[in-house]
mmCIF file of C-alpha atoms in Angstrom:
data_model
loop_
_atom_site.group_PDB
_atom_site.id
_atom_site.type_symbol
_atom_site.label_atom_id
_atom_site.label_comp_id
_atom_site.label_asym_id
_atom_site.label_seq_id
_atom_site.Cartn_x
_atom_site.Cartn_y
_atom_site.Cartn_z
ATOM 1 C CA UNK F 91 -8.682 -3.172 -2.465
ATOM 2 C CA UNK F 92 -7.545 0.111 -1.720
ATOM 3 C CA UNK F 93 -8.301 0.934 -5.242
ATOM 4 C CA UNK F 94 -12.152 0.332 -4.728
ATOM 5 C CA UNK F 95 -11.839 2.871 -1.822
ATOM 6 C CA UNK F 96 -10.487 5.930 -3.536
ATOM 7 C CA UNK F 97 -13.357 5.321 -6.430
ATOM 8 C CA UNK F 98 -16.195 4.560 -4.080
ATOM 9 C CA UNK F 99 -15.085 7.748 -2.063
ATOM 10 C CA UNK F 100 -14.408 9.904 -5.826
ATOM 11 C CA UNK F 101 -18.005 8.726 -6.898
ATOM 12 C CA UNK F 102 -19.618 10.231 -3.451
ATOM 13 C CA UNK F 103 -17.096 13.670 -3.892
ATOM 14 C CA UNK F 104 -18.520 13.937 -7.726
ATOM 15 C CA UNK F 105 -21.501 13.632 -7.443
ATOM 16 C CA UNK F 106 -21.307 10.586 -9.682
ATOM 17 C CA UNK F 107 -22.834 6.630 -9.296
ATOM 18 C CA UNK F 108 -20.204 4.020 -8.189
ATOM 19 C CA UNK F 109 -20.625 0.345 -9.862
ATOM 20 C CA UNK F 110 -18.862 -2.032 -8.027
ATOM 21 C CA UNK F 111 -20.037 -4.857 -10.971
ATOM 22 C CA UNK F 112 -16.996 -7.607 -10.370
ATOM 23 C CA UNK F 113 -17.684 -6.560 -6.358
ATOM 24 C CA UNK F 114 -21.370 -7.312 -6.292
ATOM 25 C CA UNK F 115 -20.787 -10.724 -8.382
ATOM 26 C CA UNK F 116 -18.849 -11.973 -6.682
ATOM 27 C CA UNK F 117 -20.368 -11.924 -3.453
ATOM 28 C CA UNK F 118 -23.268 -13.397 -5.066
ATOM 29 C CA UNK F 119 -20.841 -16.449 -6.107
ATOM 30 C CA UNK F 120 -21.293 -15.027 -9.797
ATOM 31 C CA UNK F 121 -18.722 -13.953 -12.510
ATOM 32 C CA UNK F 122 -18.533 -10.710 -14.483
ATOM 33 C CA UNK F 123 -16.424 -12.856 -17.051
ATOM 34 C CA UNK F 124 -19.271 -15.182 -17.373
ATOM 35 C CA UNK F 125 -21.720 -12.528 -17.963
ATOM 36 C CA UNK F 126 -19.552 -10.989 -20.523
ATOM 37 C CA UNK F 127 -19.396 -13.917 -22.706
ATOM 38 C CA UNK F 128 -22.503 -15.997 -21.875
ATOM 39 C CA UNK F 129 -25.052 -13.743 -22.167
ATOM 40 C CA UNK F 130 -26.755 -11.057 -24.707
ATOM 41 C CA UNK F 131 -24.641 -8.046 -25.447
ATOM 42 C CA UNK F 132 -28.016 -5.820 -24.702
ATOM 43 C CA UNK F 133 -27.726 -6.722 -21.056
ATOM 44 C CA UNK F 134 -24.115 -5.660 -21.201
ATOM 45 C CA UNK F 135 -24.743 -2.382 -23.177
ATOM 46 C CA UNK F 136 -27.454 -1.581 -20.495
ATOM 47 C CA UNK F 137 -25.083 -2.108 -17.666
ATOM 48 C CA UNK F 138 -22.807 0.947 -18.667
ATOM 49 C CA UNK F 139 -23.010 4.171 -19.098
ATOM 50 C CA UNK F 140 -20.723 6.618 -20.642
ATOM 51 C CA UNK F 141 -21.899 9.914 -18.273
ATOM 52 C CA UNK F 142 -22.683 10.429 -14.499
ATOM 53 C CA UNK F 143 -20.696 6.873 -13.556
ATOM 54 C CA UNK F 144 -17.458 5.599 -12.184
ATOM 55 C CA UNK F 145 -17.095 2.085 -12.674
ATOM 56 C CA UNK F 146 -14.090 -0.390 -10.900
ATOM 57 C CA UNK F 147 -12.150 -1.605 -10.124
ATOM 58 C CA UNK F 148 -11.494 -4.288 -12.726
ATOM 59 C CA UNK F 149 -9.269 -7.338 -12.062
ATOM 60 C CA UNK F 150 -8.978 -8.155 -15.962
ATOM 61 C CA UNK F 151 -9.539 -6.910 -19.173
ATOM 62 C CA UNK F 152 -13.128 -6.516 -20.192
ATOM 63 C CA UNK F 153 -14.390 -5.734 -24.036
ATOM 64 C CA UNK F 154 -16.854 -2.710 -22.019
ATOM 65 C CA UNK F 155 -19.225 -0.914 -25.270
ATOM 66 C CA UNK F 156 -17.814 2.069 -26.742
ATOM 67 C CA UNK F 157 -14.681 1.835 -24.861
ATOM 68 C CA UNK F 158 -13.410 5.133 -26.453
ATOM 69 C CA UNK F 159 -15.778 7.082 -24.921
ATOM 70 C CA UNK F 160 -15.171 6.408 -21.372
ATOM 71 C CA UNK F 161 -12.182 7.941 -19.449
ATOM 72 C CA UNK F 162 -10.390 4.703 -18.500
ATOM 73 C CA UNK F 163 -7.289 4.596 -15.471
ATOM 74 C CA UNK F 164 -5.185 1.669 -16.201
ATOM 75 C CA UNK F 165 -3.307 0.898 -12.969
ATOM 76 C CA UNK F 166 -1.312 -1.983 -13.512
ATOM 77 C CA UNK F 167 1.074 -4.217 -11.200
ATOM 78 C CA UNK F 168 4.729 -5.237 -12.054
ATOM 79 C CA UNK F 169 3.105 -9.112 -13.086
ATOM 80 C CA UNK F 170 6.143 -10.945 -10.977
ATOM 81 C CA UNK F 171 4.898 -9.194 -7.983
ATOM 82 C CA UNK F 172 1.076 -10.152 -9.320
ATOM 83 C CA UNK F 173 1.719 -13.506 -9.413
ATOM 84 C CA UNK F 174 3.166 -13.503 -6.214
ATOM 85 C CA UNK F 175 0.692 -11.791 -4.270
ATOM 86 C CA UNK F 176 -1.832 -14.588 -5.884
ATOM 87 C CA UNK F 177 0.141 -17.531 -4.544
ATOM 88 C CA UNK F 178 -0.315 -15.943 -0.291
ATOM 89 C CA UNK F 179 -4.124 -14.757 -1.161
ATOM 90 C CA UNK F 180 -5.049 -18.188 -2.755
ATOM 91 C CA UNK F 181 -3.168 -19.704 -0.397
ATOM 92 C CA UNK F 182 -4.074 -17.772 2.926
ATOM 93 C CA UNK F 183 -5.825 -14.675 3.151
ATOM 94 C CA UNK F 184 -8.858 -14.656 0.144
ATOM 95 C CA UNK F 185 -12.170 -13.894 1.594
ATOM 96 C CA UNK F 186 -14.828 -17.020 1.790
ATOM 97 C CA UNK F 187 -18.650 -15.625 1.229
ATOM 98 C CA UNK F 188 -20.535 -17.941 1.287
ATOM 99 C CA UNK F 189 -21.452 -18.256 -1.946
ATOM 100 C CA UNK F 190 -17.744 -18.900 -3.541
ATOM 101 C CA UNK F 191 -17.051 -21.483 -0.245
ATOM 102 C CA UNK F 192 -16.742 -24.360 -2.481
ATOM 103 C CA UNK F 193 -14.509 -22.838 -5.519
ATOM 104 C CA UNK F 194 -12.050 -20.735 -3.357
ATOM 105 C CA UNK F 195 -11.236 -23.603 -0.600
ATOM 106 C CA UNK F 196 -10.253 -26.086 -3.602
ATOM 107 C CA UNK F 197 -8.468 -22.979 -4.795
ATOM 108 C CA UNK F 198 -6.912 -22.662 -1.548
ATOM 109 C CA UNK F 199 -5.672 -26.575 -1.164
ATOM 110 C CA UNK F 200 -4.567 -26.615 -4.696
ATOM 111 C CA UNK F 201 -1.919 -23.314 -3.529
ATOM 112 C CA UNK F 202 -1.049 -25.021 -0.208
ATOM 113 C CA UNK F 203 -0.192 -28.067 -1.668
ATOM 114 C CA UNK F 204 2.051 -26.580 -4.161
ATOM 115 C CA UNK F 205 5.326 -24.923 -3.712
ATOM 116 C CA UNK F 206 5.438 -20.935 -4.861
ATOM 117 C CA UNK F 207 7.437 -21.556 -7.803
ATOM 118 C CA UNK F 208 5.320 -24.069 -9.638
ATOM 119 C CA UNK F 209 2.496 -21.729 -8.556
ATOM 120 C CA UNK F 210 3.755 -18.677 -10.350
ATOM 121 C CA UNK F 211 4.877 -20.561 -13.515
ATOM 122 C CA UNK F 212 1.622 -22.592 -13.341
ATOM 123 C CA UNK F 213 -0.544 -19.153 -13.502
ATOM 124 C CA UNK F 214 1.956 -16.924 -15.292
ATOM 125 C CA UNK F 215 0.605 -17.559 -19.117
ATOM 126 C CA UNK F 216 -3.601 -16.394 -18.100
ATOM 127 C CA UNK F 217 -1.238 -12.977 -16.175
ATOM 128 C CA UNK F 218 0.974 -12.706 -19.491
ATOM 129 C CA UNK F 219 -2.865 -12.715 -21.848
ATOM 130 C CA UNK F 220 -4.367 -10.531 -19.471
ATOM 131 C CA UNK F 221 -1.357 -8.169 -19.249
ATOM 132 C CA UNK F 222 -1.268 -8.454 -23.656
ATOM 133 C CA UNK F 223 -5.255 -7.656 -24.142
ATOM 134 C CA UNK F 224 -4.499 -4.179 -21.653
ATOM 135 C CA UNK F 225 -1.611 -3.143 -24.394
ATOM 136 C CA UNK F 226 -3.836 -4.124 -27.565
ATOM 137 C CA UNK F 227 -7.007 -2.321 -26.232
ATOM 138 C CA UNK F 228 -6.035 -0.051 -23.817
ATOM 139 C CA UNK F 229 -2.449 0.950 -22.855
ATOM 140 C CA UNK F 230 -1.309 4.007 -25.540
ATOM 141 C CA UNK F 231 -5.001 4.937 -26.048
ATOM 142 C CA UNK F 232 -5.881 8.709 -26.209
ATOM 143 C CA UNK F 233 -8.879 8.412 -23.338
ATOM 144 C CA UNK F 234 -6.684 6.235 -21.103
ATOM 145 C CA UNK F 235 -4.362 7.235 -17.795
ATOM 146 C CA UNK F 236 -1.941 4.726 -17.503
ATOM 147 C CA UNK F 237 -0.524 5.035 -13.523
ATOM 148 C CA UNK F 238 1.782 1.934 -11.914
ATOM 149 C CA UNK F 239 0.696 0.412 -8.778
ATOM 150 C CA UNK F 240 4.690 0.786 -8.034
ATOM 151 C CA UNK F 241 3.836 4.910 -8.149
ATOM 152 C CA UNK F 242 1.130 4.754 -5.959
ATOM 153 C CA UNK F 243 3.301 2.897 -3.075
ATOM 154 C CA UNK F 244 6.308 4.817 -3.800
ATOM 155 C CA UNK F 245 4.795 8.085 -4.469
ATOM 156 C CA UNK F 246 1.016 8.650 -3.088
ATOM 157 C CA UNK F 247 0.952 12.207 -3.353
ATOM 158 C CA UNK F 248 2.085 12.471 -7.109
ATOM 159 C CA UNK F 249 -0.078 9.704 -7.616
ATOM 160 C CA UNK F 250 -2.852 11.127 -6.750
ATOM 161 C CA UNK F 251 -2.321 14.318 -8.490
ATOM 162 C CA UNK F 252 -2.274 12.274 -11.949
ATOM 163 C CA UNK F 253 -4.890 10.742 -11.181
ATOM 164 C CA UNK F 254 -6.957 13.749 -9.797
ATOM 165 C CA UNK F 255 -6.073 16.219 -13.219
ATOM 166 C CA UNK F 256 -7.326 13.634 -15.295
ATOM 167 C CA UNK F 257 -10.830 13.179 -14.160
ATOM 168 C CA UNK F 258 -13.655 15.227 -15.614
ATOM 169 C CA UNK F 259 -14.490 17.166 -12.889
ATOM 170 C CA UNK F 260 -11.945 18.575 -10.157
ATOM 171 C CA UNK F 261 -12.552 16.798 -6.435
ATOM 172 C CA UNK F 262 -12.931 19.083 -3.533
ATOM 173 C CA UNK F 263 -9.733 19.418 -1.486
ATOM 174 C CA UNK F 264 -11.077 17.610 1.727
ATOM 175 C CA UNK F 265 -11.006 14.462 -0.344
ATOM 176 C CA UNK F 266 -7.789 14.922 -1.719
ATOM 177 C CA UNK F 267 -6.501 15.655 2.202
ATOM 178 C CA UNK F 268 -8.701 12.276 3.284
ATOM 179 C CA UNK F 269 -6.804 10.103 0.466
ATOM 180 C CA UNK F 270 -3.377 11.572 1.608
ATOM 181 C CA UNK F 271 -3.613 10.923 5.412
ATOM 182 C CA UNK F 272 -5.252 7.378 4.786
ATOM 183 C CA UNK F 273 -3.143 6.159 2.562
ATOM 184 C CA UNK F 274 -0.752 3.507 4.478
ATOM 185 C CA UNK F 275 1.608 1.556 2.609
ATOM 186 C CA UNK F 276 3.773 0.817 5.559
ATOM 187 C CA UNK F 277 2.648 -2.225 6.569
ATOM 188 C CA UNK F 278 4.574 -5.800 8.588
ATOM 189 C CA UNK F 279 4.214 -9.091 6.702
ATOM 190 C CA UNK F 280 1.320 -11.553 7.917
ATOM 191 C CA UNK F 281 0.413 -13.649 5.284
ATOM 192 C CA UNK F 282 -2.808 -14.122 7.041
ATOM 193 C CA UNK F 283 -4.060 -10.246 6.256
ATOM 194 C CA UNK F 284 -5.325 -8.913 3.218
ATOM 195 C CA UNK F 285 -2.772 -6.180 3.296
ATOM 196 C CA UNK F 286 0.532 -8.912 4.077
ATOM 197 C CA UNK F 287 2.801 -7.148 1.366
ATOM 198 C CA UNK F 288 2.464 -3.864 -0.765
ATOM 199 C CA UNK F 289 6.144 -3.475 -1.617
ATOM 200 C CA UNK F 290 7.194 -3.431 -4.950
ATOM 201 C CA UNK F 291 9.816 -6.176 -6.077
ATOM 202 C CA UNK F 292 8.403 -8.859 -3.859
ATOM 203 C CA UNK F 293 8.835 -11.231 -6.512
ATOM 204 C CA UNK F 294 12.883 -10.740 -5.922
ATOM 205 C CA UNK F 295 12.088 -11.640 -2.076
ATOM 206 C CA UNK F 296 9.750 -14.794 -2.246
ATOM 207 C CA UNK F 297 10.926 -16.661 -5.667
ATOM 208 C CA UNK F 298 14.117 -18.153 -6.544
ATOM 209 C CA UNK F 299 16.530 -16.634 -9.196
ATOM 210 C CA UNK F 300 16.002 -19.418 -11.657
ATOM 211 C CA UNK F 301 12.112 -18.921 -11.674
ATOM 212 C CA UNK F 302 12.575 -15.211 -11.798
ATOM 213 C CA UNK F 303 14.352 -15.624 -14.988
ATOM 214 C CA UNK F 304 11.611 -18.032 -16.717
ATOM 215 C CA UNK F 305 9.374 -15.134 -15.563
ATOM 216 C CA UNK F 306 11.253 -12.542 -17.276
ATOM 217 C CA UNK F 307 11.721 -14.725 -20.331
ATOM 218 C CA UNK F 308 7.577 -15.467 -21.003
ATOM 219 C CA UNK F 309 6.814 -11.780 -19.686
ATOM 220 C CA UNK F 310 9.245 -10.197 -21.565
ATOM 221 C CA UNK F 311 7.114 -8.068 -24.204
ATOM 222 C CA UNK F 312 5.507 -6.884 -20.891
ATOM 223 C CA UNK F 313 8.290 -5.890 -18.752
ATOM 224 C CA UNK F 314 9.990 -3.278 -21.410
ATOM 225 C CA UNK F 315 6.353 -2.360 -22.841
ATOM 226 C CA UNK F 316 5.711 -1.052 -18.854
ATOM 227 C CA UNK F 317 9.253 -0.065 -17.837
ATOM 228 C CA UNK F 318 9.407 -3.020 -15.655
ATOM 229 C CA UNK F 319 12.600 -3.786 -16.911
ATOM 230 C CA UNK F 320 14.379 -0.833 -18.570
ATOM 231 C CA UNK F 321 18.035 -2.451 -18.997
ATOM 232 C CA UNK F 322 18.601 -6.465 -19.907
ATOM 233 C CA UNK F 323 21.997 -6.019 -18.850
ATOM 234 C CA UNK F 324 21.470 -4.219 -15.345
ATOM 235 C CA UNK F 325 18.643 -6.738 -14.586
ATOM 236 C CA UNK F 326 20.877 -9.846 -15.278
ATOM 237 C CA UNK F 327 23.523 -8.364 -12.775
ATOM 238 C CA UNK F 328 20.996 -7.400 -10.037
ATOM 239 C CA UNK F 329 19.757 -11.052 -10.646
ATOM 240 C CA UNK F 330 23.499 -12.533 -9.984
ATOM 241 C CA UNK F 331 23.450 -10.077 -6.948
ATOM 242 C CA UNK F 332 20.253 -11.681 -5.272
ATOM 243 C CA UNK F 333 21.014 -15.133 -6.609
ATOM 244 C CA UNK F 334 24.984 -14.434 -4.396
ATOM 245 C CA UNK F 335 22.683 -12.751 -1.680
ATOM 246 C CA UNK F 336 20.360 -15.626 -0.957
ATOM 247 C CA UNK F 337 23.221 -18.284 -1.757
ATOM 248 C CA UNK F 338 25.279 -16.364 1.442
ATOM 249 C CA UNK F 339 21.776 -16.861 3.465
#
């Protein structure tokens, strides 16, 4: 979410046209995915354009035209904490327009009505895919920026200077101060807002030890690719830590 602010407000700073495409779907209880694969590649080549347009946020990989010639910012998640944060927005705090009433309220009893561990494990193989077509097609790549959403909580300000020298064209220094003094990561759990949790790790708070492991077992290709998990060794002791830690609670 916060994502779709810095571009929107980057587009207006440039100069440049902001496409909001997954946005603007979905509120009109359509799916970019769908339109990807259902319909004739001309509509999707004349969606996109390689000059004069900042386009995001996307929520999954996409096979965009002529990827190589866009400049592409890959800001990805630890997919633990991804899979976490889907289990309290299905569950509780996912917008309803209208037009996606139906789809997201079965989606919403189908999450209440299961427990967060067979929730993760249920979801975590479409997270691992997703997670495997970014390293194939993007991660590595020459015209891509690859920043961690752990950075950007951690470390704003650093953040944003990545993010800021790799554009085309240099943003004025009132945005940069606007991004800095809005940026709020401190934030006190409700699982009823759309900001409940932007910690990194949460997957070490909410799941059990066991299902962290399966976790860590199918994502493993992920976690080293990313630096999720730099050390096997250190993360099976932190692991017996937590498991002592919540054992003693």
């Amino acid at each position: 979410m916060y994502a779709t602010e810095i571009l929107h407000n980057l587009a207006h700073d440039l100069g440049m046209t902001y496409l909001n495409y997954e946005g603007y779907l979905w509120e009109a209880g359509q799916c970019l995915e769908k339109l990807f694969f259902d319909h004739d590649p001309e509509i999707i080549n004349n969606m996109f354009r390689t000059t004069g347009h900042i386009y995001g946020p996307f929520r999954q990989y996409y096979p965009i035209p002529e990827r190589e010639k866009y400049k592409v910012i890959l800001m990805l998640r630890d997919p633990r904490d991804v899979l976490t944060s889907l289990y309290f927005s299905s569950a509780y705090t996912h917008d309803i327009p209208e037009s996606q009433k139906t789809k997201i309220e079965s989606a919403r009893e189908d999450a209440i009505n299961k427990n967060i561990e067979d929730f993760v494990m249920e979801h975590s193989p479409w997270v691992r895919t997703n997670y495997e077509h970014y390293t194939k097609y993007q991660f590595g790549k020459k015209n891509v920026l690859f920043l961690s959403y752990e950075d950007m909580v951690i470390d704003f300000s650093t953040w944003l200077i990545e993010l800021f020298k790799y554009l085309p064209s240099k943003p004025s220094e009132q945005l940069r101060n606007k991004l800095l003094h809005g940026a709020n990561f401190e934030v006190e759990e409700n699982i009823y807002s759309h900001k409940r949790q932007v910690k990194s790790g949460e997957h070490r708070r909410k799941l059990q030890v066991h299902t962290i492991k399966q976790l860590n077992l199918e994502l493993q290709d992920v976690l080293k690719i990313y630096g999720w998990v730099k050390d096997e060794r250190q993360e099976a002791d932190e692991l017996f830590q937590l498991y002592l830690s919540k054992a003693r609670d």
